[in-house]
Coordinates of C-alpha atoms and ligand atoms in Angstrom, one line a residue:
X159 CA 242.6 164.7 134.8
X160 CA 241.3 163.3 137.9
X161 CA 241.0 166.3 139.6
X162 CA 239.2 168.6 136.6
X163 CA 236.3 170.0 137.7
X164 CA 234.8 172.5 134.9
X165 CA 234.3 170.9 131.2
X166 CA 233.9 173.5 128.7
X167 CA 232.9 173.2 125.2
X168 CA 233.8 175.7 122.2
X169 CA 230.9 177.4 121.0
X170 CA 231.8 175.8 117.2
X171 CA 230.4 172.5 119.2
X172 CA 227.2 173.8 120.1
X173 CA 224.9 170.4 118.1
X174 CA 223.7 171.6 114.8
X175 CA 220.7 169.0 115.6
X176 CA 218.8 168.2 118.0
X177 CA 217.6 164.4 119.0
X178 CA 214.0 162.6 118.1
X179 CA 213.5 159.8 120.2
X180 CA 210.2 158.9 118.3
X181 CA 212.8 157.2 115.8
X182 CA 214.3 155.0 118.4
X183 CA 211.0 153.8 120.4
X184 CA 210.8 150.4 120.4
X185 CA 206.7 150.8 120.2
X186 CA 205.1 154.0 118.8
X187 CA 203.3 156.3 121.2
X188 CA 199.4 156.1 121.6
X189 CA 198.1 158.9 119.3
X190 CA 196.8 162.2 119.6
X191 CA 193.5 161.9 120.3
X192 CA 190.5 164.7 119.2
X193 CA 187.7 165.2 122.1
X194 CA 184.9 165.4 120.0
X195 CA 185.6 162.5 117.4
X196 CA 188.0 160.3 119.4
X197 CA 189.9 160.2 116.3
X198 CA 193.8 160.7 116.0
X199 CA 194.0 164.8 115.8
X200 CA 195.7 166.3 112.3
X201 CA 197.9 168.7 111.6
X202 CA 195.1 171.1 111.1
X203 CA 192.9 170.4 114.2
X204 CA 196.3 171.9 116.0
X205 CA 196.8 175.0 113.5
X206 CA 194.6 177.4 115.1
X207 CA 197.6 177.2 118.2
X208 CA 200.7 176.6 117.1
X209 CA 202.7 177.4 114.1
X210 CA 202.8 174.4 111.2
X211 CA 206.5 173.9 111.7
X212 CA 206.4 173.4 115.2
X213 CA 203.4 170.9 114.4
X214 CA 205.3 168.9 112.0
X215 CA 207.7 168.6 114.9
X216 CA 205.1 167.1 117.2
X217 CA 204.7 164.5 114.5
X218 CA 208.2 163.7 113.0
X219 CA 210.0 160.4 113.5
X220 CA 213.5 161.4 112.0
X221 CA 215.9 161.2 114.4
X222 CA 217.0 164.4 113.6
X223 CA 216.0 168.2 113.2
X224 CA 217.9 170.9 112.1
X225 CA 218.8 173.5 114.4
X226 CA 217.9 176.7 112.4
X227 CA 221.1 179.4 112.4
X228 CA 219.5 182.1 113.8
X229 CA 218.4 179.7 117.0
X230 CA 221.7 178.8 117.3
X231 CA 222.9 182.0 117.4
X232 CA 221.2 183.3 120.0
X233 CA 222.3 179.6 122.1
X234 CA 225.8 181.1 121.2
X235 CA 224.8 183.6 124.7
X236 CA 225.1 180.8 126.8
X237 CA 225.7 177.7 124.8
X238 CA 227.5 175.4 125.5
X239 CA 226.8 175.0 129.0
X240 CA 229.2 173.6 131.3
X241 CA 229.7 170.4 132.6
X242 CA 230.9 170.1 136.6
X243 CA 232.3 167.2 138.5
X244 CA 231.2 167.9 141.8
X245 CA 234.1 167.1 143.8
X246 CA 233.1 168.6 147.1
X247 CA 229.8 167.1 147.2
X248 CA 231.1 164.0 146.4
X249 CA 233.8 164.2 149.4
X250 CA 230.6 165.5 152.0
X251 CA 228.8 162.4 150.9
X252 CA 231.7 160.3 151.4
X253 CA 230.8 158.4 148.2
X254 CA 232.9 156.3 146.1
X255 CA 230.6 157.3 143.2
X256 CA 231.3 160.5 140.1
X257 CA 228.9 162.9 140.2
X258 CA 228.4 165.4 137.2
X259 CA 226.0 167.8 136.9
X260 CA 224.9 169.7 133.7
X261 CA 224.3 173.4 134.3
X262 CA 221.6 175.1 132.9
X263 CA 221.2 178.2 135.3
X264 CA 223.7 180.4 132.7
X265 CA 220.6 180.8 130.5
X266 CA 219.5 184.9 130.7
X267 CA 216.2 183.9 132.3
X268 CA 218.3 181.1 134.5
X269 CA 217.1 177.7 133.8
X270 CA 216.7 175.4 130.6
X271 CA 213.6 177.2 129.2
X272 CA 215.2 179.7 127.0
X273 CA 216.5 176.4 125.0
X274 CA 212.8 176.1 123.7
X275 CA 211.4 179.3 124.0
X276 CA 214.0 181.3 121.6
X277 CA 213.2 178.2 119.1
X278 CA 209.3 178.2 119.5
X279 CA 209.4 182.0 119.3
X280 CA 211.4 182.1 115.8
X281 CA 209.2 179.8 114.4
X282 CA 206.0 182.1 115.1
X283 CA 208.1 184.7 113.8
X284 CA 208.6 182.7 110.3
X285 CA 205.3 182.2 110.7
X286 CA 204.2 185.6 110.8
X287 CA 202.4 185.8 114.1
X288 CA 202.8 188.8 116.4
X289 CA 201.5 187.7 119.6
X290 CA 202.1 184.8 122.1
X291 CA 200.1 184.1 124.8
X292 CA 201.3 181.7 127.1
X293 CA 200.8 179.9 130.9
X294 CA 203.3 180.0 133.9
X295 CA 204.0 178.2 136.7
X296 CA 206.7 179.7 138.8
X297 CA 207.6 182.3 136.0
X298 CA 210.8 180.3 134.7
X299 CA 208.8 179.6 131.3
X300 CA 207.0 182.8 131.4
X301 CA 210.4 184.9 131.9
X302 CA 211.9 182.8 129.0
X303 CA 209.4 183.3 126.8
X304 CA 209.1 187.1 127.4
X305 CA 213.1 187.4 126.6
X306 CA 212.7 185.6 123.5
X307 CA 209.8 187.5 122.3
X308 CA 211.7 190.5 122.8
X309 CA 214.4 189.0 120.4
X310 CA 212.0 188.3 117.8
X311 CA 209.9 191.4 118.4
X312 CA 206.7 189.4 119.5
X313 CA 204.1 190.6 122.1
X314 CA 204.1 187.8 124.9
X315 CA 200.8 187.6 127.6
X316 CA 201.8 185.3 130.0
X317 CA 199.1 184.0 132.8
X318 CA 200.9 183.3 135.9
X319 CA 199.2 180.3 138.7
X320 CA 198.3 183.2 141.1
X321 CA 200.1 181.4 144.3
X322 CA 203.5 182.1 142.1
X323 CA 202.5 185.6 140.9
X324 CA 202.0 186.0 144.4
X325 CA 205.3 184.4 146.1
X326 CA 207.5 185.4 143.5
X327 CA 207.1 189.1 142.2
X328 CA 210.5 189.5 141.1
X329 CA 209.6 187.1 138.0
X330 CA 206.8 189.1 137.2
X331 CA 209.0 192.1 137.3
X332 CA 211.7 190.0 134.6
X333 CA 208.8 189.1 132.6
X334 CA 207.8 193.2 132.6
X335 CA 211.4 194.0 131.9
X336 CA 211.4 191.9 128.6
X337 CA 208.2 193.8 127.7
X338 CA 205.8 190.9 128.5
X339 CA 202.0 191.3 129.8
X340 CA 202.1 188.8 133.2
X341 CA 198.4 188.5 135.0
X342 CA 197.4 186.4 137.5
X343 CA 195.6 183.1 136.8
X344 CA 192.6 182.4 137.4
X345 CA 192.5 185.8 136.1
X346 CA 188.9 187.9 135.0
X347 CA 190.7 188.6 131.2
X348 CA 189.4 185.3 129.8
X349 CA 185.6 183.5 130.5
X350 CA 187.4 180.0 131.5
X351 CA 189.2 182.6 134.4
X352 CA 185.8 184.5 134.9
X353 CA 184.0 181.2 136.0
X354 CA 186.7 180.0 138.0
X355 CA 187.0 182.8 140.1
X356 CA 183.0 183.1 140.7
X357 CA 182.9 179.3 142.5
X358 CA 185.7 180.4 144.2
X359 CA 187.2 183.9 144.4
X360 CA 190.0 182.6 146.3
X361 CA 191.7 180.4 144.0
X362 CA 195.7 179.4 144.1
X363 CA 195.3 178.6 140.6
X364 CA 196.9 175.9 139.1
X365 CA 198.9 174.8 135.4
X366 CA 195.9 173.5 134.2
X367 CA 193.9 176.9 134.4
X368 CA 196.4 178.8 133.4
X369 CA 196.5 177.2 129.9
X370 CA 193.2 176.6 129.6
X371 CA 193.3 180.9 129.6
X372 CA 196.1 181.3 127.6
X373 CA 194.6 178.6 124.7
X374 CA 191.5 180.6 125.1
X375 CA 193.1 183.9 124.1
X376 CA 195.3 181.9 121.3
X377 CA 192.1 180.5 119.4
X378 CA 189.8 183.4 119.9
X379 CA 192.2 185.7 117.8
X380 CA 194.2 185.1 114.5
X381 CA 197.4 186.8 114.9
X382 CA 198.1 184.9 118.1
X383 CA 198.9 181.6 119.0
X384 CA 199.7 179.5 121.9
X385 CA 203.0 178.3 122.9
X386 CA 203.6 175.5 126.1
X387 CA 206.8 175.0 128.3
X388 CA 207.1 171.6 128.6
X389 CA 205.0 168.3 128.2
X390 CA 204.4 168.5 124.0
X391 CA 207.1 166.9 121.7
X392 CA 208.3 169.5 120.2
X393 CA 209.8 170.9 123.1
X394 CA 211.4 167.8 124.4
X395 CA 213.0 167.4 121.5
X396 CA 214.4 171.5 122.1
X397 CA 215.9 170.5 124.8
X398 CA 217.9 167.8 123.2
X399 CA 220.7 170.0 123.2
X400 CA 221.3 169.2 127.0
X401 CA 222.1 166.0 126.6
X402 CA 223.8 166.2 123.2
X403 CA 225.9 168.4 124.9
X404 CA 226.6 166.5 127.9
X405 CA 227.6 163.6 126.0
X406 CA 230.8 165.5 124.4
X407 CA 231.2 166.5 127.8
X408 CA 231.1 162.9 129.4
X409 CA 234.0 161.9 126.7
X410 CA 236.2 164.8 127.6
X411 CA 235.8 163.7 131.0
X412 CA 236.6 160.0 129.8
X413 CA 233.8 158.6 132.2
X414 CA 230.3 157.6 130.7
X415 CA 227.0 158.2 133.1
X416 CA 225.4 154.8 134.7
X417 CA 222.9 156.9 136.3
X418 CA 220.7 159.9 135.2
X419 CA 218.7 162.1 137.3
X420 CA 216.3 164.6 136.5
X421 CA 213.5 166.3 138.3
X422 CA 210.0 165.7 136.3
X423 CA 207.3 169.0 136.1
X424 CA 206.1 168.5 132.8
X425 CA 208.8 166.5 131.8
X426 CA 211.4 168.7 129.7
X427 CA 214.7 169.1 131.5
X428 CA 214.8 165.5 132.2
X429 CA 213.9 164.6 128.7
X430 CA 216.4 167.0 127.8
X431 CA 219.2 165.2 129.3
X432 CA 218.1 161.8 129.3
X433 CA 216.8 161.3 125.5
X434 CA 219.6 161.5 123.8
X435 CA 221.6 158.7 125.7
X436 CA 218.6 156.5 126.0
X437 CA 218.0 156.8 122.8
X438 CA 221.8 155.7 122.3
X439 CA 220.8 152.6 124.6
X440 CA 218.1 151.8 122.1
X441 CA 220.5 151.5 119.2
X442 CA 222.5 149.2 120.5
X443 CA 224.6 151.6 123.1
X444 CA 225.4 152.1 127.0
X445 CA 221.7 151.5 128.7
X446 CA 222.5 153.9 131.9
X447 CA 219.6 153.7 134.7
X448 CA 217.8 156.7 134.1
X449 CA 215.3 158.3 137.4
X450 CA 212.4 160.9 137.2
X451 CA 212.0 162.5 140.5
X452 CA 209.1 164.6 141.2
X453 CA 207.4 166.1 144.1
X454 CA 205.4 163.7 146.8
X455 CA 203.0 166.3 147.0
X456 CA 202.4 166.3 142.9
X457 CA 203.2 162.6 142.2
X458 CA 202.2 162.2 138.3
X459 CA 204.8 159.5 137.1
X460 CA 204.4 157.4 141.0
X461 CA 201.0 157.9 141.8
X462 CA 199.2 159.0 138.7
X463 CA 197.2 156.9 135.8
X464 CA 198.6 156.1 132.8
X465 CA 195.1 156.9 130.6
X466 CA 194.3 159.9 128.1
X467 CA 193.3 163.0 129.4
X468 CA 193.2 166.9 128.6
X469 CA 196.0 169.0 129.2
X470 CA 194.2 171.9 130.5
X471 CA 191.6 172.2 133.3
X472 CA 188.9 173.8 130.7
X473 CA 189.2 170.6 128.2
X474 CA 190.4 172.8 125.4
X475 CA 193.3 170.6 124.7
X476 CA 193.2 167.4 122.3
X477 CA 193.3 164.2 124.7
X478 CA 196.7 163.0 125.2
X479 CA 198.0 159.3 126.7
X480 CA 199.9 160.2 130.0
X481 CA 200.6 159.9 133.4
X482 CA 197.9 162.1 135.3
X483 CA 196.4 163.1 138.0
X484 CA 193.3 164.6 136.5
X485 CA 193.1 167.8 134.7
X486 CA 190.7 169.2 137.7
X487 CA 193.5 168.1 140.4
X488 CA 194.8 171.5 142.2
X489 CA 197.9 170.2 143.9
X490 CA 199.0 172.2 147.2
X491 CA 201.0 175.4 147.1
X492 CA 204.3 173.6 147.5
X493 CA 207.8 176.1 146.4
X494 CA 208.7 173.8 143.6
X495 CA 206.1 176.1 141.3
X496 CA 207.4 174.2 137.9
X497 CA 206.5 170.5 139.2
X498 CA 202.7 171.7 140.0
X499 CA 201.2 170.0 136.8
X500 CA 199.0 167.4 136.5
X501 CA 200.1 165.4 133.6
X502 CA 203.5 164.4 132.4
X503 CA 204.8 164.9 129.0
X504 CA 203.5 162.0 126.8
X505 CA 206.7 160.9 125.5
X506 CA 208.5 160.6 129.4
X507 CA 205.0 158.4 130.3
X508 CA 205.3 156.5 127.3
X509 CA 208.9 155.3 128.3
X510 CA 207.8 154.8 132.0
X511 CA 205.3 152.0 130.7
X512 CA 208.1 150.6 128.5
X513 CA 210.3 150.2 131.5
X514 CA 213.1 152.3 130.4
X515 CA 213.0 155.1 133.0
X516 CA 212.7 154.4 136.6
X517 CA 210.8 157.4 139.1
X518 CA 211.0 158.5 142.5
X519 CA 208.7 160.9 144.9
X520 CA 210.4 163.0 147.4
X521 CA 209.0 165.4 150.4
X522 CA 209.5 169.3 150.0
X523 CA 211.7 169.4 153.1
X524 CA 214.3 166.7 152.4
X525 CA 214.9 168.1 148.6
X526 CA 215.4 171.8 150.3
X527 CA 217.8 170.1 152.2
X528 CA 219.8 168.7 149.8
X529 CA 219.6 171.8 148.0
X530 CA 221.1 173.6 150.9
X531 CA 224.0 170.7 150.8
X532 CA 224.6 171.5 147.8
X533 CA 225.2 175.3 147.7
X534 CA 227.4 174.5 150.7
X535 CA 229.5 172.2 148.9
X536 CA 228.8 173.5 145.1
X537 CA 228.4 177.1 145.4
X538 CA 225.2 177.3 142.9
X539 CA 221.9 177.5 144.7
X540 CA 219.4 175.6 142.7
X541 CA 215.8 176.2 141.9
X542 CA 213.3 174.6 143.8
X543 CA 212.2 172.2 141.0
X544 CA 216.2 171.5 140.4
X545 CA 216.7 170.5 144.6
X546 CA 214.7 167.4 143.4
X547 CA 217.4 166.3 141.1
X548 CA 219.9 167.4 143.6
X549 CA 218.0 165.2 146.1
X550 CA 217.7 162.6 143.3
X551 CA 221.8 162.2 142.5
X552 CA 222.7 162.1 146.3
X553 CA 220.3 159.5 147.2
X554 CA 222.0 157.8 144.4
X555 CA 225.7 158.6 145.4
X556 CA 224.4 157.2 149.0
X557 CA 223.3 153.4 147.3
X558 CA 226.7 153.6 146.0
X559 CA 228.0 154.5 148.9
X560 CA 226.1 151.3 151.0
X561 CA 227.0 148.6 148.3
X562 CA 230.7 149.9 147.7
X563 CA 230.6 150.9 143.4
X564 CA 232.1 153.5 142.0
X565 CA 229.3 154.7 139.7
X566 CA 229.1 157.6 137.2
X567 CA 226.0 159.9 138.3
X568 CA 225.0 162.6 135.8
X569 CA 222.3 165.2 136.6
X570 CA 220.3 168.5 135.2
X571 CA 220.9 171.0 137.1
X572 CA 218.2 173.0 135.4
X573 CA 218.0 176.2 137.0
X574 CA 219.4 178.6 139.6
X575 CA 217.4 179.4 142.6
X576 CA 217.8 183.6 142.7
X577 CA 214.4 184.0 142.2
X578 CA 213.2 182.1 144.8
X579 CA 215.2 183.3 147.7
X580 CA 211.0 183.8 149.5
X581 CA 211.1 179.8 150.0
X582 CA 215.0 179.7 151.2
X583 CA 213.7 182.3 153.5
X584 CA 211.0 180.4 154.6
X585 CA 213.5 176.8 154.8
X586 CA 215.6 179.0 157.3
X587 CA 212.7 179.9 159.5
X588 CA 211.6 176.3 159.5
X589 CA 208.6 177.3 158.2
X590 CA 208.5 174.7 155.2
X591 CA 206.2 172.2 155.5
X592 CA 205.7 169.1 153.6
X593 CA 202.5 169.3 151.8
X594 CA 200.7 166.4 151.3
X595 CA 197.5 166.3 148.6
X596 CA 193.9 165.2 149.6
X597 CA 193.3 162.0 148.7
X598 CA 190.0 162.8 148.0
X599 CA 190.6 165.3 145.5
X600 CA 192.5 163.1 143.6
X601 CA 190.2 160.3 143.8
X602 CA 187.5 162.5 142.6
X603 CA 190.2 164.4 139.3
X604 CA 191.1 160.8 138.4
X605 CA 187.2 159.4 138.8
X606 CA 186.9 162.6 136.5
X607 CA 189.1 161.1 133.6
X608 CA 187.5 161.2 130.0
X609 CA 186.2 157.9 128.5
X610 CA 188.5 156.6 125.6
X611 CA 187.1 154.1 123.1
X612 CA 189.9 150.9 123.6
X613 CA 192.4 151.3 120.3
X614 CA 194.5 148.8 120.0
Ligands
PLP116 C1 209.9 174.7 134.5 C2 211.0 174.2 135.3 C3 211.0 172.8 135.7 C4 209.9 171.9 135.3 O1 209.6 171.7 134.0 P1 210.1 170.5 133.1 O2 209.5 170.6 131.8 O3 209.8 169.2 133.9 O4 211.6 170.6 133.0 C5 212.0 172.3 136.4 N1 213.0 173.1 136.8 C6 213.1 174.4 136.4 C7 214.3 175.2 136.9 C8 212.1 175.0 135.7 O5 212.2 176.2 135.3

């Protein structure tokens, strides 16, 4: 018992639902703002981008939504995904503490993603629509998307930030494989891309612009629609099934987590583990300390305001409450291409300022080198985005280590780091740098921030 390492979970236990943590909140989230009126958006302000049932998802309070069969299904690839006690780790550490780590990286496109984008993409199908278009950071939602648009025979364009499309062809080449259109963002397909490029032909691109084109191609034609990664509701609540899982997982392991560790881009993964056993904590349950960690160099949750803004650097999007850097910021062209957004998914902000999530910032460097400890010890070499939580859990297991306890640590290990073997390359070389962003520019994105009328 002790010594198990693997825990495994028949694919008959893959949850038939996944978890709402709008029912549990002990305050209800600022609403949806629209930029015109300043009044709460409605259902149909969001129709032209996304299908209705994904909408009514976005809105929902019940704890719980059905898992359709045919998603499930397709989760039976991969689903359930395993549970490790990380043994050796532990031992290099010397910690008294358990560490556990969810894997994610047996998805086909090698990270969490595909747990929302096979859902989102058989919705648009019951919808009717034929096309996606979409945004991509380091090409981990873009790959995901293209593989489940091949399952549901829909036509994905996905608009890679250009300093990923440049570092990391081989995600390009996945996306391709699937059958999906990838481009380079700023790109000259849409007028938002056009004017970018023409103050500055040279651009690294950035989230932000890269939705603002894809939400531009969704609204200007009917049979397409738009379909996000992370941040929006509907997709936290997707990636439920993390945590849900990991909690049959924690029982067969007869331990419970007191800490939870996730690494924060737009908020998903670490909503997808966390949610479901803060939400338990809210109901009366185990309250385990739960930490957000997120790049120094991209700091939303540490350094950012908690304040409406647009999701997209074009102001397309409705105004949502957040943690934000400002929806012009361009953060540096750190490796950890899935942290580079601006804002933070609405729901993980909204439980920072009720105190029940704690976060962290760490430097490029130091999460590489945890990430490297970890392959050494582990065997899995993890994303760059997924060293963070890596970095996270030991820094953790080394508190527990100081003051003596024998803690429980639970962490997403969202993705695998194959794709990204360019950055390990350039770890090796000691050519990684920390990147730090200009203070300036950040003054100037959060000066930027729209005006909202006081509420409540
Ligand atoms: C996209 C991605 C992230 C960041 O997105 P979240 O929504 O914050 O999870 C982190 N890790 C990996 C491996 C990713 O692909």
């Amino acid at each position: 018992m002790g010594s198990q390492t693997k825990y495994l979970l028949d694919e008959s236990r893959i949850p038939k639902r996944w978890y709402n943590i709008q029912a549990d909140l002990p305050r209800p989230m600022a609403p949806v703002l629209h930029p015109g009126t300043m009044q709460p958006v409605g259902p149909d302000d969001l129709a032209p981008l996304f299908p209705m049932e994904l909408i009514m998802q976005e809105v929902t309070t019940e704890r719980e939504v059905e898992i359709p069969e045919p998603v499930r299904d397709i989760y039976r690839l991969w689903r359930p995904s395993p549970l490790f006690r990380a043994h050796r780790l532990e031992k290099a550490l010397g910690t008294p503490a358990k560490i556990f780590y969810k894997y994610e990286g047996v998805s086909p496109a090698g990270s969490h993603k595909p747990n929302t984008a096979v859902a989102q993409a058989f919705y648009n199908r019951e919808a009717g629509i034929k096309r996606l278009a979409t945004e991509t950071g380091a090409g981990q939602w873009g790959s995901s998307l293209a593989y489940a648009g091949a399952l549901f025979g829909i036509d994905v364009t996905v608009f890679q930030v250009r300093v990923s499309y440049d570092q990391k062809p081989y995600r390009r080449a996945l996306m391709e494989s699937y059958g999906a259109r990838c481009l380079p963002s700023p790109s000259t397909e849409t007028e938002y891309g056009r004017a970018v490029l023409e103050k500055r032909p040279d651009h690294p691109g950035s989230l932000g612009i890269a939705i603002s084109e894809a939400v531009e191609v969704a609204v200007k034609r009917d049979d397409t629609k738009y379909a996000l990664g992370s941040v929006l509701n509907h997709v936290l609540l997707h990636q439920t099934i993390v945590g849900l899982e990991a909690m049959e997982q924690m029982k067969m392991a007869d331990t419970w987590p007191d800490v939870i560790v996730g690494c924060t881009g737009g908020g998903s993964n670490f909503a997808g583990i966390a949610f479901p056993f803060i939400g338990e904590g809210l109901r009366g349950g185990a309250k385990p300390r739960v930490v957000a960690v997120e790049p120094a160099a991209c700091p939303s949750l540490t350094r950012g305001r908690f304040a409406y803004d647009f999701g997209d650097t074009a102001h397309m999007t409705p105004l949502t409450k957040m943690h934000t850097l400002g929806s012009t910021f361009t953060p540096p062209g750190f490796h950890a291409g899935g942290l580079r957004y601006h804002g933070m998914a609405p729901l993980v902000s909204h439980l920072l300022d009720l105190g029940l999530i704690d976060a962290v910032a760490y430097q490029q460097v130091e999460c590489f080198d945890a990430g490297i400890q970890f392959a050494r010890t582990e065997g899995i070499l993890p994303a760059p985005e997924a060293n963070h939580a890596v970095k996270g859990a030991i820094e953790e297991a080394l508190r527990c280590k100081r003051e003596g306890r024998s803690e429980t640590i639970l962490f997403n290990l969202c993705g695998h780091g194959h794709f990204d073997m360019a950055a390990y390359m350039s770890y090796s070389a000691g050519e990684l740098t920390n990147q730090s962003y200009s203070e300036e520019e950040l003054a100037m994105a959060l000066a930027g921030l729209p005006s909202v009328p006081e509420t409540s």
